[in-house]
Short mmCIF file of the C-alpha atoms (twelve columns), coordinates in Angstrom:
data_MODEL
# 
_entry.id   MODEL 
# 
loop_
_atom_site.group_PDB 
_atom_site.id 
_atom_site.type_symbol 
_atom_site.label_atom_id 
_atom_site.label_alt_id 
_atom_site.label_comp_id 
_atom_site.label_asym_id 
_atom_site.label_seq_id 
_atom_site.Cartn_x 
_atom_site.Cartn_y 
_atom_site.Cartn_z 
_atom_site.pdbx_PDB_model_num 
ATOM 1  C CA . UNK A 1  9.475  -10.485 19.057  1 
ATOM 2  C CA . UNK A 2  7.245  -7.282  19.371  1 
ATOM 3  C CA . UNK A 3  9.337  -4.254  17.396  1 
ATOM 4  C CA . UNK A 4  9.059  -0.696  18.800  1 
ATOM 5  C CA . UNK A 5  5.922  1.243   16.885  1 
ATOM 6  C CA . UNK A 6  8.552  3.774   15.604  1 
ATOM 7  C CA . UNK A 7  10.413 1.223   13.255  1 
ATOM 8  C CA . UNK A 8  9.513  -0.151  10.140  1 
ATOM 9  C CA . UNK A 9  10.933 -3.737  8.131   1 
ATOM 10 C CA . UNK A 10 12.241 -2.502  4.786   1 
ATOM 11 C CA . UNK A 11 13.466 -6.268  3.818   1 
ATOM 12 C CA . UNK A 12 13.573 -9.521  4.755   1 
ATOM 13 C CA . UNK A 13 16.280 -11.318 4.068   1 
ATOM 14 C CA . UNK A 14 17.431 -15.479 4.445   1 
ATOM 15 C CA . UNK A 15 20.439 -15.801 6.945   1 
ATOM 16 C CA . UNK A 16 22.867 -13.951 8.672   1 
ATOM 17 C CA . UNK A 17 25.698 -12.587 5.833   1 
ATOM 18 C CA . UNK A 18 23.174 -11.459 3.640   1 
ATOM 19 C CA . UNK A 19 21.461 -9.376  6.843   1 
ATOM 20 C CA . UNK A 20 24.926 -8.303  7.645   1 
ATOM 21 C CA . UNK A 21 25.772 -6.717  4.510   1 
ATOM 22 C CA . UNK A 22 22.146 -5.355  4.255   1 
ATOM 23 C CA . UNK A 23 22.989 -3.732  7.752   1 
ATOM 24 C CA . UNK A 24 26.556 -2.326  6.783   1 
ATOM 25 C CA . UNK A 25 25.268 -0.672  3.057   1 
ATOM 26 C CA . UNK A 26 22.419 1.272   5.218   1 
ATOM 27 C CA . UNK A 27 24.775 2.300   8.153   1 
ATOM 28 C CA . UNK A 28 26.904 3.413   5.681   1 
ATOM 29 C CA . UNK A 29 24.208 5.431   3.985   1 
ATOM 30 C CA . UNK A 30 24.345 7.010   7.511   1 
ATOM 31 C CA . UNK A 31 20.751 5.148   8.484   1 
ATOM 32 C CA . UNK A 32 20.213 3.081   11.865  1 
ATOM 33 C CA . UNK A 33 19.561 -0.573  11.666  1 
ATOM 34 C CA . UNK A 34 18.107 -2.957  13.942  1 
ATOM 35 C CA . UNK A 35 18.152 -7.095  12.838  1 
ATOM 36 C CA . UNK A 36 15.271 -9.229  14.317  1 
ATOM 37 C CA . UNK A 37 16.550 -12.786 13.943  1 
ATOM 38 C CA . UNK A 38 13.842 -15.773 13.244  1 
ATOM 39 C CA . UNK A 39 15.391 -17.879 15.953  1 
ATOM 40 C CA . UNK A 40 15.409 -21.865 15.400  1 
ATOM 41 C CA . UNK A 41 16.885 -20.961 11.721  1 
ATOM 42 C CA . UNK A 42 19.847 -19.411 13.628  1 
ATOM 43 C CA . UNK A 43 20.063 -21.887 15.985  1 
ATOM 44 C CA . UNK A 44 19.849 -24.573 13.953  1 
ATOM 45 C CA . UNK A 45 21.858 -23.128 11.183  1 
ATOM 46 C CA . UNK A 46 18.704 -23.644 8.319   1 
ATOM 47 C CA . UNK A 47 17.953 -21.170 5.572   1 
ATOM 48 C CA . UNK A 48 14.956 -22.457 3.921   1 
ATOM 49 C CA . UNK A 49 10.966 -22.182 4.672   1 
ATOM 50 C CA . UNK A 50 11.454 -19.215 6.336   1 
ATOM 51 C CA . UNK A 51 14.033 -20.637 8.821   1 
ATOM 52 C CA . UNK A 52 17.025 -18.494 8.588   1 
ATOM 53 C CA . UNK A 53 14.874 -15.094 8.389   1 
ATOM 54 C CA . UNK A 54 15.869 -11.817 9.216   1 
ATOM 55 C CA . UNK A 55 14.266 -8.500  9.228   1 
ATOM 56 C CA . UNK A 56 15.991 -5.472  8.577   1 
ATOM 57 C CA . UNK A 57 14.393 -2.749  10.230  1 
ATOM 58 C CA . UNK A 58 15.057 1.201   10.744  1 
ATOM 59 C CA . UNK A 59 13.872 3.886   12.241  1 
ATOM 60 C CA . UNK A 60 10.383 5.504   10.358  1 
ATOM 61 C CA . UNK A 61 11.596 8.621   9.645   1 
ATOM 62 C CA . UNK A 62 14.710 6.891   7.628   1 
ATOM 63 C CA . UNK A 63 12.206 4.445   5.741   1 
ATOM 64 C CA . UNK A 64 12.080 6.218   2.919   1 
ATOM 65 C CA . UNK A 65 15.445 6.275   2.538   1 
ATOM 66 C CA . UNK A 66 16.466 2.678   3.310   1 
ATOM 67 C CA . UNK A 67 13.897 1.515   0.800   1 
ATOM 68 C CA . UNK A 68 16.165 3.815   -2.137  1 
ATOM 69 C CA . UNK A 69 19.668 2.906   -0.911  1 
ATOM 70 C CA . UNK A 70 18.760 -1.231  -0.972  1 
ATOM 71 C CA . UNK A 71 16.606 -0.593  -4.523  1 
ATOM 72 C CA . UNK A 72 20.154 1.001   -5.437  1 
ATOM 73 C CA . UNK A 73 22.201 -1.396  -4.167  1 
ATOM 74 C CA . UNK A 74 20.323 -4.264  -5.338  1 
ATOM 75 C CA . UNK A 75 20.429 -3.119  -9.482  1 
ATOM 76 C CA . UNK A 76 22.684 -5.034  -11.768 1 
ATOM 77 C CA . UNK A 77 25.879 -3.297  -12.467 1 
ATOM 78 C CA . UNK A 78 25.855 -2.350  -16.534 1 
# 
């Protein structure tokens, strides 16, 4: 699948919960998401080799700011 010019991918992630909760910390950092799903994975219900992919793309102009919220998110808790 062919993504629109003005989005960008700012992760990849393996299966659906993990792109789910990927999708809900940016939309709650106020940013649009869009998920492309890597389709036999999901069909077949596979997370390994790259079965099981998703991209988690935004909108350009929120890029930036994706990339900082999921760096956030994804640090260790002291």
């Amino acid at each position: 699948m062919k993504y629109h010019e003005n989005f960008s991918v700012v992760a990849i992630v393996q299966g659906e919960l993990r792109a789910s909760v990927t999708k809900s910390r940016l939309e709650s950092a106020g940013i649009p998401v869009l998920l492309e799903y890597e389709s036999a994975g999901r069909v077949i219900g596979i997370n390994i080799d790259g079965l099981g992919e998703v991209k988690i793309l935004v909108p350009k102009s929120f890029e930036d700011e994706a990339k900082q919220v999921l760096k956030t998110e994804m640090r260790p808790t002291p």
